[in-house]
Amino acid sequence: MLKALFTKLKEAAVSVLPVALIVLVLSFTPLVTFSAKEIIVFACSALALILGISLFNLGADIAMTPMGEQIGSGLSKTGKFKTLLLVCFLMGLFITVAEPDLSVLASQVKEVINSTALTLSIGMGVGIFLLLSVLKVVFRLELSKMLTFFYMLLFALVALVLINGNAGFLPLAFDSGGVTTGPITVPFIMALGVGVSASLGDKRDRESSFGWIALCSIGPILAVMILGIFASGTLDYRLPDYSMDSHLADLPITLWNTTKEVLIALLPIIACFFILQILFIHLPKKRLKQIGFGILYTFLGLLVFLTAVHVGFMPIGYKLGVQLAEGHSSVLIIFAFILGVTVVLAEPAIHVLKRQVKTVTGGAVSERSMLIALSAGVGVSIALSVIRIIFDFSILYYVIPGYFISLGLSFFVPKLYTAIAFDSGGVASGPLTSTFIFPFIIGVCAVLQGEASIMADAFGLVAMVAMTPLITIQALGFKSVATKHVKERLAMKRILDADDEQIIRFM
């Protein structure tokens, strides 16, 4: 166990240190000014972040992934198809309702939409699309066609929201698809997909275990779109207190609230697993003990991670945005790109996706190429978000052409790349994006456009982070197809040249 933890610590350090070093180096330049206290707290938070990610990844390997696989394969093997669908729907609903990021989102718009109604609607959206993911495997449905249909439906709802005069809901709706795919839900849903696909899917079809996160990200967007059609009033955003002193003063409260949030988020999965363990799965006690330790590691990892980003990363992210926005816009855009490239590597669920891709594809899709494409995509998304704030235009100018390009590519690249790409979008928009990048963007918007424009211009960041990897990772698939064709043509040319040489010798 210690050896595994040490390996996770090295992986986490490689992910987090680039972000920390960029911020610390920047603090010694004239561009930003941090106090000694802020630098010390940020450095300590970075170390805590490394420990938190390490424990979380260890727990995901030992508990979250095996639990998801066992639930998926165990229910599938019973032959009780209706029970499988019902459990998937309820799991999607309960896990989403318990997601900490969703409660934060609901509290910000409670003056316009009842927070309970919003939370339940989004949870039902995830539950329905988790159910549809099972149907995709059972009936061998093509992911690209399903995505095209539902995104066309989504854009039709966009038109209705605009007609109703509630354009302010659009950034909120697109962001809701990202906040529901948190660090707890992603490993579990991905593992559930592997378990169901292994039991009910075609074993030759590697794509069937991917695409579950992609589909589950659509449900919340559709749910908020529907609420936006019938809602009345305007969305207001109150700028929270991002000062580090206030976060340090509230550290015991933050620790207690985070503990409750993580426990509430974990309990539905744990309860469902142990009920199904009694009824269907019947794992030996030794395996259950390992899963119990894994749950503990997951809990401690998320507790340390979320506390560190709230106390150290959130205030620094906001201050970076404010101070860089006061300088030259070109420097701001370049830094936003660099920040996006490095921060995505520290998202806990990225490592879970990376391992699943390696396992399922047998190394056909390399971790290195996928991480490069993912980092580039997120870097571009943060830079584009800053440009949108500078010039103050609607997020629709990005998401409509972006999703059309993504869906268009899905018909020309291998299905596996499409499934991985759409899953990567949901995975990339994790807690570090919400608690470091989002405050950074809010700081930029507060300076350049004013607090009143935050809802329209800063919101939509999560949607951008979720969208751009769809293009960059599918571009890898396009490149692989082109490379394959070139190799085939070269091989054919060598054969023809050899035949010509034999003919010349014969003559």
Short mmCIF file of C-alpha atoms in Angstrom, two decimals:
data_model
loop_
_atom_site.label_atom_id
_atom_site.label_comp_id
_atom_site.label_asym_id
_atom_site.label_seq_id
_atom_site.Cartn_x
_atom_site.Cartn_y
_atom_site.Cartn_z
CA MET A 1 0.00 0.00 0.00
CA LEU A 2 2.82 2.42 0.86
CA LYS A 3 4.45 1.75 -2.50
CA ALA A 4 1.20 2.52 -4.30
CA LEU A 5 0.77 5.74 -2.29
CA PHE A 6 4.33 6.82 -3.11
CA THR A 7 3.63 6.27 -6.82
CA LYS A 8 0.46 8.38 -6.54
CA LEU A 9 2.42 11.11 -4.73
CA LYS A 10 4.90 11.31 -7.60
CA GLU A 11 2.10 11.49 -10.17
CA ALA A 12 0.29 14.21 -8.21
CA ALA A 13 3.49 16.22 -7.72
CA VAL A 14 4.15 16.21 -11.48
CA SER A 15 0.59 17.49 -12.00
CA VAL A 16 0.42 20.18 -9.30
CA LEU A 17 3.95 21.61 -9.19
CA PRO A 18 3.79 23.29 -12.64
CA VAL A 19 0.72 25.28 -11.55
CA ALA A 20 2.32 26.22 -8.23
CA LEU A 21 5.62 27.21 -9.84
CA ILE A 22 3.91 29.41 -12.44
CA VAL A 23 2.05 31.31 -9.72
CA LEU A 24 5.11 31.59 -7.46
CA VAL A 25 7.38 32.78 -10.29
CA LEU A 26 4.72 35.29 -11.36
CA SER A 27 4.66 36.66 -7.79
CA PHE A 28 8.26 37.87 -8.26
CA THR A 29 7.36 39.90 -11.36
CA PRO A 30 5.84 43.41 -11.52
CA LEU A 31 2.62 41.92 -12.96
CA VAL A 32 1.18 40.77 -9.63
CA THR A 33 1.82 41.48 -5.95
CA PHE A 34 1.21 38.90 -3.23
CA SER A 35 1.86 39.27 0.48
CA ALA A 36 4.22 36.90 2.29
CA LYS A 37 1.21 35.31 4.02
CA GLU A 38 -0.51 34.65 0.68
CA ILE A 39 2.60 33.03 -0.80
CA ILE A 40 3.13 30.79 2.27
CA VAL A 41 -0.54 29.72 2.41
CA PHE A 42 -0.58 29.03 -1.33
CA ALA A 43 2.62 26.93 -1.12
CA CYS A 44 1.21 24.93 1.81
CA SER A 45 -2.07 24.48 -0.08
CA ALA A 46 -0.13 23.15 -3.10
CA LEU A 47 1.52 20.51 -0.89
CA ALA A 48 -1.86 19.63 0.60
CA LEU A 49 -3.24 19.39 -2.93
CA ILE A 50 -0.59 16.82 -3.83
CA LEU A 51 -1.49 14.72 -0.79
CA GLY A 52 -5.22 15.04 -1.48
CA ILE A 53 -4.95 14.00 -5.13
CA SER A 54 -2.71 11.06 -4.16
CA LEU A 55 -5.15 9.74 -1.57
CA PHE A 56 -8.11 10.29 -3.88
CA ASN A 57 -6.48 8.43 -6.79
CA LEU A 58 -5.50 5.58 -4.48
CA GLY A 59 -9.07 5.41 -3.19
CA ALA A 60 -10.47 5.52 -6.72
CA ASP A 61 -8.30 2.52 -7.67
CA ILE A 62 -9.17 0.50 -4.57
CA ALA A 63 -12.83 1.43 -4.04
CA MET A 64 -14.65 3.73 -6.46
CA THR A 65 -13.68 1.95 -9.69
CA PRO A 66 -14.23 -1.62 -8.36
CA MET A 67 -17.59 -0.58 -6.83
CA GLY A 68 -18.79 0.85 -10.13
CA GLU A 69 -17.62 -2.18 -12.10
CA GLN A 70 -19.17 -4.63 -9.62
CA ILE A 71 -22.53 -2.83 -9.63
CA GLY A 72 -22.55 -2.69 -13.44
CA SER A 73 -21.45 -6.27 -14.07
CA GLY A 74 -23.31 -7.73 -11.06
CA LEU A 75 -26.69 -6.29 -12.06
CA SER A 76 -26.11 -7.11 -15.73
CA LYS A 77 -25.37 -10.77 -15.00
CA THR A 78 -28.59 -11.22 -13.01
CA GLY A 79 -30.58 -10.75 -16.21
CA LYS A 80 -32.92 -8.33 -14.44
CA PHE A 81 -32.75 -5.62 -17.07
CA LYS A 82 -35.49 -3.43 -15.55
CA THR A 83 -33.74 -3.51 -12.20
CA LEU A 84 -30.49 -2.42 -13.86
CA LEU A 85 -32.23 0.53 -15.54
CA LEU A 86 -33.98 1.56 -12.32
CA VAL A 87 -30.77 1.40 -10.27
CA CYS A 88 -28.86 3.42 -12.90
CA PHE A 89 -31.55 6.11 -12.91
CA LEU A 90 -31.63 6.33 -9.10
CA MET A 91 -27.83 6.34 -8.85
CA GLY A 92 -27.61 9.17 -11.38
CA LEU A 93 -30.24 11.14 -9.45
CA PHE A 94 -28.84 10.61 -5.94
CA ILE A 95 -25.17 11.12 -6.83
CA THR A 96 -25.92 14.32 -8.72
CA VAL A 97 -28.14 15.78 -5.98
CA ALA A 98 -25.29 15.12 -3.52
CA GLU A 99 -22.62 16.72 -5.76
CA PRO A 100 -21.06 19.68 -3.83
CA ASP A 101 -20.49 21.82 -6.97
CA LEU A 102 -24.20 21.59 -7.83
CA SER A 103 -25.28 22.94 -4.43
CA VAL A 104 -22.97 25.94 -4.95
CA LEU A 105 -24.47 26.57 -8.39
CA ALA A 106 -28.04 26.29 -7.08
CA SER A 107 -27.38 28.73 -4.23
CA GLN A 108 -26.15 31.39 -6.67
CA VAL A 109 -29.43 31.49 -8.64
CA LYS A 110 -31.94 30.77 -5.84
CA GLU A 111 -33.48 34.25 -6.20
CA VAL A 112 -34.82 33.29 -9.65
CA ILE A 113 -35.11 29.47 -9.58
CA ASN A 114 -36.04 27.44 -6.56
CA SER A 115 -32.79 25.68 -5.59
CA THR A 116 -34.56 22.39 -4.80
CA ALA A 117 -36.35 22.39 -8.15
CA LEU A 118 -33.10 23.16 -9.98
CA THR A 119 -31.16 20.45 -8.14
CA LEU A 120 -33.83 17.77 -8.66
CA SER A 121 -34.27 18.70 -12.34
CA ILE A 122 -30.53 18.41 -12.99
CA GLY A 123 -30.38 15.15 -11.01
CA MET A 124 -33.22 13.66 -13.04
CA GLY A 125 -31.45 14.77 -16.21
CA VAL A 126 -28.33 12.83 -15.21
CA GLY A 127 -30.42 9.81 -14.14
CA ILE A 128 -32.29 9.66 -17.45
CA PHE A 129 -29.11 9.92 -19.51
CA LEU A 130 -27.34 7.33 -17.38
CA LEU A 131 -30.26 5.04 -18.22
CA LEU A 132 -29.83 5.94 -21.91
CA SER A 133 -26.15 5.02 -21.64
CA VAL A 134 -27.16 1.49 -20.64
CA LEU A 135 -29.55 1.32 -23.60
CA LYS A 136 -26.71 2.45 -25.87
CA VAL A 137 -24.68 -0.62 -24.85
CA VAL A 138 -27.58 -3.08 -24.99
CA PHE A 139 -28.90 -2.03 -28.40
CA ARG A 140 -25.45 -1.23 -29.91
CA LEU A 141 -26.41 2.39 -30.58
CA GLU A 142 -23.78 4.67 -32.12
CA LEU A 143 -22.59 7.37 -29.74
CA SER A 144 -22.03 9.93 -32.52
CA LYS A 145 -25.65 9.62 -33.70
CA MET A 146 -27.00 9.89 -30.14
CA LEU A 147 -24.87 12.96 -29.44
CA THR A 148 -25.93 14.60 -32.70
CA PHE A 149 -29.62 14.05 -31.96
CA PHE A 150 -29.50 15.38 -28.41
CA TYR A 151 -27.32 18.38 -29.25
CA MET A 152 -29.69 19.31 -32.07
CA LEU A 153 -32.50 19.12 -29.52
CA LEU A 154 -30.41 21.26 -27.19
CA PHE A 155 -29.87 23.97 -29.81
CA ALA A 156 -33.60 23.97 -30.57
CA LEU A 157 -34.19 24.70 -26.89
CA VAL A 158 -31.60 27.50 -27.08
CA ALA A 159 -33.82 29.20 -29.66
CA LEU A 160 -36.85 28.88 -27.37
CA VAL A 161 -34.92 30.34 -24.43
CA LEU A 162 -33.86 33.32 -26.58
CA ILE A 163 -37.42 33.83 -27.81
CA ASN A 164 -38.61 33.84 -24.19
CA GLY A 165 -36.05 36.58 -23.41
CA ASN A 166 -34.03 34.54 -20.89
CA ALA A 167 -30.63 34.61 -22.60
CA GLY A 168 -29.03 34.90 -19.14
CA PHE A 169 -29.84 31.22 -18.56
CA LEU A 170 -27.63 30.03 -21.41
CA PRO A 171 -24.19 30.29 -19.69
CA LEU A 172 -25.74 28.78 -16.54
CA ALA A 173 -27.27 25.91 -18.53
CA PHE A 174 -24.06 25.02 -20.34
CA ASP A 175 -22.07 25.24 -17.09
CA SER A 176 -24.51 22.88 -15.34
CA GLY A 177 -23.33 20.05 -17.58
CA GLY A 178 -19.82 20.42 -16.17
CA VAL A 179 -20.53 20.85 -12.46
CA THR A 180 -22.43 17.55 -12.28
CA THR A 181 -19.39 15.53 -13.41
CA GLY A 182 -17.42 15.91 -10.19
CA PRO A 183 -14.51 13.90 -8.75
CA ILE A 184 -16.83 11.33 -7.13
CA THR A 185 -19.31 10.84 -9.97
CA VAL A 186 -16.73 10.53 -12.77
CA PRO A 187 -14.79 7.46 -11.48
CA PHE A 188 -18.02 5.74 -10.49
CA ILE A 189 -19.92 6.34 -13.75
CA MET A 190 -16.91 5.42 -15.87
CA ALA A 191 -16.44 2.18 -13.92
CA LEU A 192 -20.16 1.46 -14.15
CA GLY A 193 -19.84 1.79 -17.91
CA VAL A 194 -16.94 -0.67 -17.97
CA GLY A 195 -18.92 -3.19 -15.88
CA VAL A 196 -22.09 -2.99 -17.97
CA SER A 197 -20.16 -3.07 -21.26
CA ALA A 198 -18.15 -6.11 -20.15
CA SER A 199 -21.37 -8.02 -19.37
CA LEU A 200 -23.86 -6.80 -21.97
CA GLY A 201 -21.76 -5.21 -24.71
CA ASP A 202 -19.78 -6.54 -27.63
CA LYS A 203 -16.35 -7.41 -26.24
CA ARG A 204 -14.78 -6.34 -29.55
CA ASP A 205 -16.33 -2.88 -29.22
CA ARG A 206 -13.93 -0.86 -27.04
CA GLU A 207 -16.00 2.29 -27.55
CA SER A 208 -19.06 1.03 -25.64
CA SER A 209 -17.48 1.63 -22.20
CA PHE A 210 -16.80 5.28 -23.06
CA GLY A 211 -19.29 8.06 -23.74
CA TRP A 212 -21.20 7.67 -20.47
CA ILE A 213 -19.86 10.94 -19.03
CA ALA A 214 -20.58 12.64 -22.36
CA LEU A 215 -24.24 11.62 -22.31
CA CYS A 216 -24.68 12.40 -18.61
CA SER A 217 -23.39 15.93 -19.25
CA ILE A 218 -26.23 16.63 -21.71
CA GLY A 219 -29.09 15.93 -19.29
CA PRO A 220 -28.38 18.86 -16.93
CA ILE A 221 -28.06 21.31 -19.84
CA LEU A 222 -31.44 20.24 -21.22
CA ALA A 223 -33.00 20.44 -17.73
CA VAL A 224 -31.83 24.02 -17.12
CA MET A 225 -32.83 25.00 -20.67
CA ILE A 226 -36.38 23.80 -19.98
CA LEU A 227 -36.45 25.70 -16.68
CA GLY A 228 -35.16 28.78 -18.52
CA ILE A 229 -38.05 28.67 -20.98
CA PHE A 230 -40.61 28.95 -18.18
CA ALA A 231 -38.66 31.11 -15.70
CA SER A 232 -39.21 34.83 -15.25
CA GLY A 233 -36.95 37.53 -13.86
CA THR A 234 -33.25 38.22 -14.19
CA LEU A 235 -30.29 36.28 -12.84
CA ASP A 236 -28.19 38.17 -10.29
CA TYR A 237 -24.73 37.24 -9.06
CA ARG A 238 -23.29 38.54 -5.82
CA LEU A 239 -19.52 38.69 -5.72
CA PRO A 240 -18.31 36.60 -2.75
CA ASP A 241 -15.46 37.54 -0.44
CA TYR A 242 -12.30 36.11 -2.02
CA SER A 243 -9.80 37.54 0.48
CA MET A 244 -7.40 35.02 1.95
CA ASP A 245 -7.82 36.44 5.48
CA SER A 246 -11.53 35.61 5.44
CA HIS A 247 -10.84 32.09 4.19
CA LEU A 248 -8.22 31.51 6.89
CA ALA A 249 -10.57 32.87 9.55
CA ASP A 250 -13.31 30.52 8.35
CA LEU A 251 -10.98 27.50 8.09
CA PRO A 252 -12.75 25.42 10.80
CA ILE A 253 -16.13 26.17 9.19
CA THR A 254 -14.76 25.34 5.71
CA LEU A 255 -13.30 22.07 7.03
CA TRP A 256 -16.60 21.10 8.68
CA ASN A 257 -18.73 22.03 5.65
CA THR A 258 -16.38 20.19 3.29
CA THR A 259 -16.51 17.11 5.52
CA LYS A 260 -20.32 17.12 5.36
CA GLU A 261 -20.34 17.67 1.57
CA VAL A 262 -17.94 14.79 0.88
CA LEU A 263 -19.83 12.44 3.21
CA ILE A 264 -23.17 13.33 1.62
CA ALA A 265 -21.68 12.81 -1.84
CA LEU A 266 -20.20 9.40 -0.95
CA LEU A 267 -23.12 7.97 1.02
CA PRO A 268 -25.49 7.24 -1.95
CA ILE A 269 -22.79 5.21 -3.73
CA ILE A 270 -21.79 3.34 -0.57
CA ALA A 271 -25.40 2.58 0.39
CA CYS A 272 -26.30 1.37 -3.11
CA PHE A 273 -23.20 -0.82 -3.30
CA PHE A 274 -23.78 -2.56 0.02
CA ILE A 275 -27.48 -3.13 -0.70
CA LEU A 276 -26.56 -4.73 -4.03
CA GLN A 277 -23.72 -6.62 -2.31
CA ILE A 278 -26.28 -8.31 -0.08
CA LEU A 279 -28.75 -8.97 -2.90
CA PHE A 280 -26.64 -9.76 -5.99
CA ILE A 281 -22.86 -9.23 -5.86
CA HIS A 282 -21.68 -11.30 -2.83
CA LEU A 283 -18.00 -10.28 -2.72
CA PRO A 284 -15.77 -12.00 -0.12
CA LYS A 285 -15.05 -10.21 3.18
CA LYS A 286 -11.40 -9.63 2.27
CA ARG A 287 -12.43 -7.72 -0.86
CA LEU A 288 -14.99 -5.71 1.10
CA LYS A 289 -12.30 -4.75 3.61
CA GLN A 290 -10.10 -3.44 0.77
CA ILE A 291 -13.02 -1.43 -0.60
CA GLY A 292 -13.66 -0.03 2.89
CA PHE A 293 -10.07 1.25 3.10
CA GLY A 294 -10.44 2.66 -0.42
CA ILE A 295 -13.55 4.60 0.62
CA LEU A 296 -11.61 6.04 3.56
CA TYR A 297 -8.74 7.12 1.26
CA THR A 298 -11.24 8.69 -1.14
CA PHE A 299 -12.91 10.61 1.69
CA LEU A 300 -9.63 11.89 3.17
CA GLY A 301 -8.25 12.76 -0.27
CA LEU A 302 -11.29 14.83 -1.25
CA LEU A 303 -11.41 16.50 2.17
CA VAL A 304 -7.77 17.62 1.94
CA PHE A 305 -8.08 18.55 -1.75
CA LEU A 306 -11.25 20.65 -1.46
CA THR A 307 -10.09 22.40 1.72
CA ALA A 308 -6.75 23.29 0.12
CA VAL A 309 -8.29 24.76 -3.03
CA HIS A 310 -10.85 26.79 -1.05
CA VAL A 311 -8.30 28.23 1.38
CA GLY A 312 -5.24 28.69 -0.84
CA PHE A 313 -6.13 28.47 -4.52
CA MET A 314 -9.46 30.34 -4.68
CA PRO A 315 -8.17 33.66 -3.21
CA ILE A 316 -4.99 33.51 -5.32
CA GLY A 317 -6.96 32.73 -8.48
CA TYR A 318 -9.24 35.75 -7.97
CA LYS A 319 -6.34 38.10 -7.16
CA LEU A 320 -4.43 36.91 -10.23
CA GLY A 321 -7.43 37.71 -12.41
CA VAL A 322 -7.90 41.18 -10.91
CA GLN A 323 -4.25 42.22 -11.14
CA LEU A 324 -3.55 40.80 -14.59
CA ALA A 325 -6.74 42.38 -15.95
CA GLU A 326 -5.37 45.77 -14.93
CA GLY A 327 -2.42 45.26 -17.29
CA HIS A 328 -2.13 44.61 -21.02
CA SER A 329 -4.80 42.34 -22.55
CA SER A 330 -2.29 40.33 -24.63
CA VAL A 331 -0.38 39.31 -21.46
CA LEU A 332 -3.68 38.35 -19.85
CA ILE A 333 -4.67 36.10 -22.78
CA ILE A 334 -1.25 34.40 -22.94
CA PHE A 335 -1.26 33.74 -19.19
CA ALA A 336 -4.82 32.39 -19.38
CA PHE A 337 -3.69 29.86 -22.00
CA ILE A 338 -0.66 28.77 -19.93
CA LEU A 339 -2.83 28.48 -16.82
CA GLY A 340 -5.33 26.26 -18.64
CA VAL A 341 -2.60 24.01 -20.03
CA THR A 342 -1.16 23.30 -16.58
CA VAL A 343 -4.21 23.36 -14.30
CA VAL A 344 -6.10 20.59 -16.12
CA LEU A 345 -3.29 18.14 -15.28
CA ALA A 346 -4.07 18.61 -11.57
CA GLU A 347 -7.75 17.63 -11.89
CA PRO A 348 -8.17 14.37 -9.89
CA ALA A 349 -10.52 12.64 -12.34
CA ILE A 350 -8.13 13.18 -15.28
CA HIS A 351 -5.89 10.43 -13.92
CA VAL A 352 -8.86 8.07 -13.64
CA LEU A 353 -9.79 8.67 -17.29
CA LYS A 354 -6.18 8.29 -18.35
CA ARG A 355 -5.90 4.87 -16.72
CA GLN A 356 -9.20 3.68 -18.19
CA VAL A 357 -8.13 4.76 -21.68
CA LYS A 358 -4.85 2.89 -21.30
CA THR A 359 -6.59 -0.25 -19.94
CA VAL A 360 -9.48 -0.43 -22.40
CA THR A 361 -7.50 0.49 -25.53
CA GLY A 362 -4.46 -1.61 -24.62
CA GLY A 363 -2.22 1.40 -25.24
CA ALA A 364 -3.69 2.15 -28.68
CA VAL A 365 -4.42 5.70 -27.45
CA SER A 366 -1.29 6.84 -25.61
CA GLU A 367 -1.56 8.72 -22.34
CA ARG A 368 0.96 11.31 -23.53
CA SER A 369 -0.89 12.23 -26.72
CA MET A 370 -4.21 12.38 -24.89
CA LEU A 371 -2.85 14.65 -22.14
CA ILE A 372 -1.24 16.97 -24.70
CA ALA A 373 -4.51 17.27 -26.64
CA LEU A 374 -6.48 17.76 -23.42
CA SER A 375 -4.12 20.41 -22.06
CA ALA A 376 -4.08 22.30 -25.35
CA GLY A 377 -7.87 22.23 -25.50
CA VAL A 378 -8.33 23.56 -21.97
CA GLY A 379 -5.63 26.20 -22.51
CA VAL A 380 -7.47 27.44 -25.60
CA SER A 381 -10.79 27.44 -23.72
CA ILE A 382 -9.47 29.69 -20.92
CA ALA A 383 -7.88 32.06 -23.45
CA LEU A 384 -11.11 32.23 -25.46
CA SER A 385 -13.08 32.92 -22.26
CA VAL A 386 -10.82 35.90 -21.51
CA ILE A 387 -11.27 37.18 -25.08
CA ARG A 388 -15.06 36.91 -24.65
CA ILE A 389 -14.87 39.04 -21.50
CA ILE A 390 -12.66 41.64 -23.19
CA PHE A 391 -15.01 42.08 -26.15
CA ASP A 392 -18.25 41.29 -24.24
CA PHE A 393 -20.14 38.91 -26.55
CA SER A 394 -22.46 35.92 -26.08
CA ILE A 395 -21.16 32.45 -25.34
CA LEU A 396 -23.29 31.19 -28.25
CA TYR A 397 -20.64 32.54 -30.64
CA TYR A 398 -18.38 29.83 -29.23
CA VAL A 399 -20.58 26.89 -28.31
CA ILE A 400 -22.70 26.68 -31.48
CA PRO A 401 -19.79 26.46 -33.99
CA GLY A 402 -17.72 24.51 -31.45
CA TYR A 403 -20.28 21.75 -31.00
CA PHE A 404 -21.05 21.65 -34.72
CA ILE A 405 -17.34 21.09 -35.43
CA SER A 406 -17.17 18.45 -32.67
CA LEU A 407 -20.22 16.59 -33.96
CA GLY A 408 -19.01 16.87 -37.55
CA LEU A 409 -15.64 15.33 -36.63
CA SER A 410 -17.44 12.43 -34.92
CA PHE A 411 -18.50 11.10 -38.34
CA PHE A 412 -14.93 11.04 -39.72
CA VAL A 413 -12.74 9.83 -36.85
CA PRO A 414 -12.68 6.39 -35.19
CA LYS A 415 -15.59 5.94 -32.76
CA LEU A 416 -13.20 5.29 -29.89
CA TYR A 417 -11.67 8.77 -30.19
CA THR A 418 -15.12 10.39 -30.26
CA ALA A 419 -16.19 8.57 -27.09
CA ILE A 420 -12.94 9.45 -25.27
CA ALA A 421 -13.13 13.08 -26.43
CA PHE A 422 -16.68 13.67 -25.20
CA ASP A 423 -15.88 11.98 -21.87
CA SER A 424 -12.74 14.12 -21.52
CA GLY A 425 -14.79 17.29 -21.78
CA GLY A 426 -16.80 16.38 -18.69
CA VAL A 427 -13.76 15.16 -16.78
CA ALA A 428 -11.66 18.29 -17.49
CA SER A 429 -14.22 20.60 -15.85
CA GLY A 430 -13.50 19.43 -12.31
CA PRO A 431 -13.19 21.06 -8.86
CA LEU A 432 -9.89 22.84 -9.58
CA THR A 433 -11.53 24.57 -12.53
CA SER A 434 -14.40 25.68 -10.29
CA THR A 435 -12.23 26.87 -7.41
CA PHE A 436 -9.15 28.31 -9.18
CA ILE A 437 -9.87 29.08 -12.83
CA PHE A 438 -13.41 30.32 -12.22
CA PRO A 439 -12.35 32.87 -9.54
CA PHE A 440 -9.58 33.96 -11.94
CA ILE A 441 -12.17 34.59 -14.67
CA ILE A 442 -14.49 36.35 -12.20
CA GLY A 443 -11.62 38.65 -11.18
CA VAL A 444 -10.92 39.46 -14.84
CA CYS A 445 -14.60 40.15 -15.51
CA ALA A 446 -15.05 42.30 -12.39
CA VAL A 447 -12.25 44.60 -13.57
CA LEU A 448 -12.97 44.72 -17.31
CA GLN A 449 -16.79 44.61 -17.42
CA GLY A 450 -17.99 45.20 -13.86
CA GLU A 451 -19.71 43.01 -11.31
CA ALA A 452 -23.09 43.31 -13.09
CA SER A 453 -21.70 41.45 -16.14
CA ILE A 454 -20.29 38.43 -14.28
CA MET A 455 -23.37 36.26 -14.85
CA ALA A 456 -23.33 36.90 -18.60
CA ASP A 457 -19.58 37.03 -19.30
CA ALA A 458 -17.80 34.94 -16.63
CA PHE A 459 -20.33 32.11 -16.46
CA GLY A 460 -19.91 29.74 -19.36
CA LEU A 461 -16.27 29.05 -18.47
CA VAL A 462 -17.01 25.46 -17.42
CA ALA A 463 -18.86 24.92 -20.70
CA MET A 464 -15.82 26.13 -22.63
CA VAL A 465 -13.48 23.85 -20.67
CA ALA A 466 -15.81 20.94 -21.44
CA MET A 467 -16.10 21.79 -25.15
CA THR A 468 -12.61 22.41 -26.55
CA PRO A 469 -11.17 18.93 -25.70
CA LEU A 470 -13.89 17.48 -27.93
CA ILE A 471 -12.15 19.06 -30.91
CA THR A 472 -8.50 18.55 -29.91
CA ILE A 473 -8.82 14.87 -28.94
CA GLN A 474 -10.90 14.05 -32.03
CA ALA A 475 -8.17 15.79 -34.03
CA LEU A 476 -5.87 13.04 -32.70
CA GLY A 477 -8.24 10.50 -34.21
CA PHE A 478 -8.27 12.40 -37.49
CA LYS A 479 -4.47 12.37 -37.45
CA SER A 480 -4.40 8.63 -36.76
CA VAL A 481 -6.68 7.99 -39.75
CA ALA A 482 -4.51 10.18 -41.99
CA THR A 483 -1.34 8.44 -40.75
CA LYS A 484 -2.90 5.03 -41.41
CA HIS A 485 -3.81 6.03 -44.99
CA VAL A 486 -0.27 7.32 -45.61
CA LYS A 487 1.25 4.07 -44.32
CA GLU A 488 -1.11 2.02 -46.48
CA ARG A 489 -0.22 4.06 -49.57
CA LEU A 490 3.51 3.73 -48.85
CA ALA A 491 3.11 -0.02 -48.37
CA MET A 492 1.20 -0.27 -51.67
CA LYS A 493 3.86 1.80 -53.41
CA ARG A 494 6.60 -0.53 -52.13
CA ILE A 495 4.65 -3.53 -53.44
CA LEU A 496 4.16 -1.89 -56.86
CA ASP A 497 7.83 -0.86 -57.03
CA ALA A 498 8.86 -4.44 -56.24
CA ASP A 499 6.53 -5.76 -58.97
CA ASP A 500 7.95 -3.28 -61.47
CA GLU A 501 11.47 -4.34 -60.55
CA GLN A 502 10.61 -7.99 -61.12
CA ILE A 503 9.04 -7.16 -64.49
CA ILE A 504 12.15 -5.26 -65.57
CA ARG A 505 14.37 -8.20 -64.54
CA PHE A 506 12.14 -10.61 -66.42
CA MET A 507 12.35 -8.49 -69.59
#
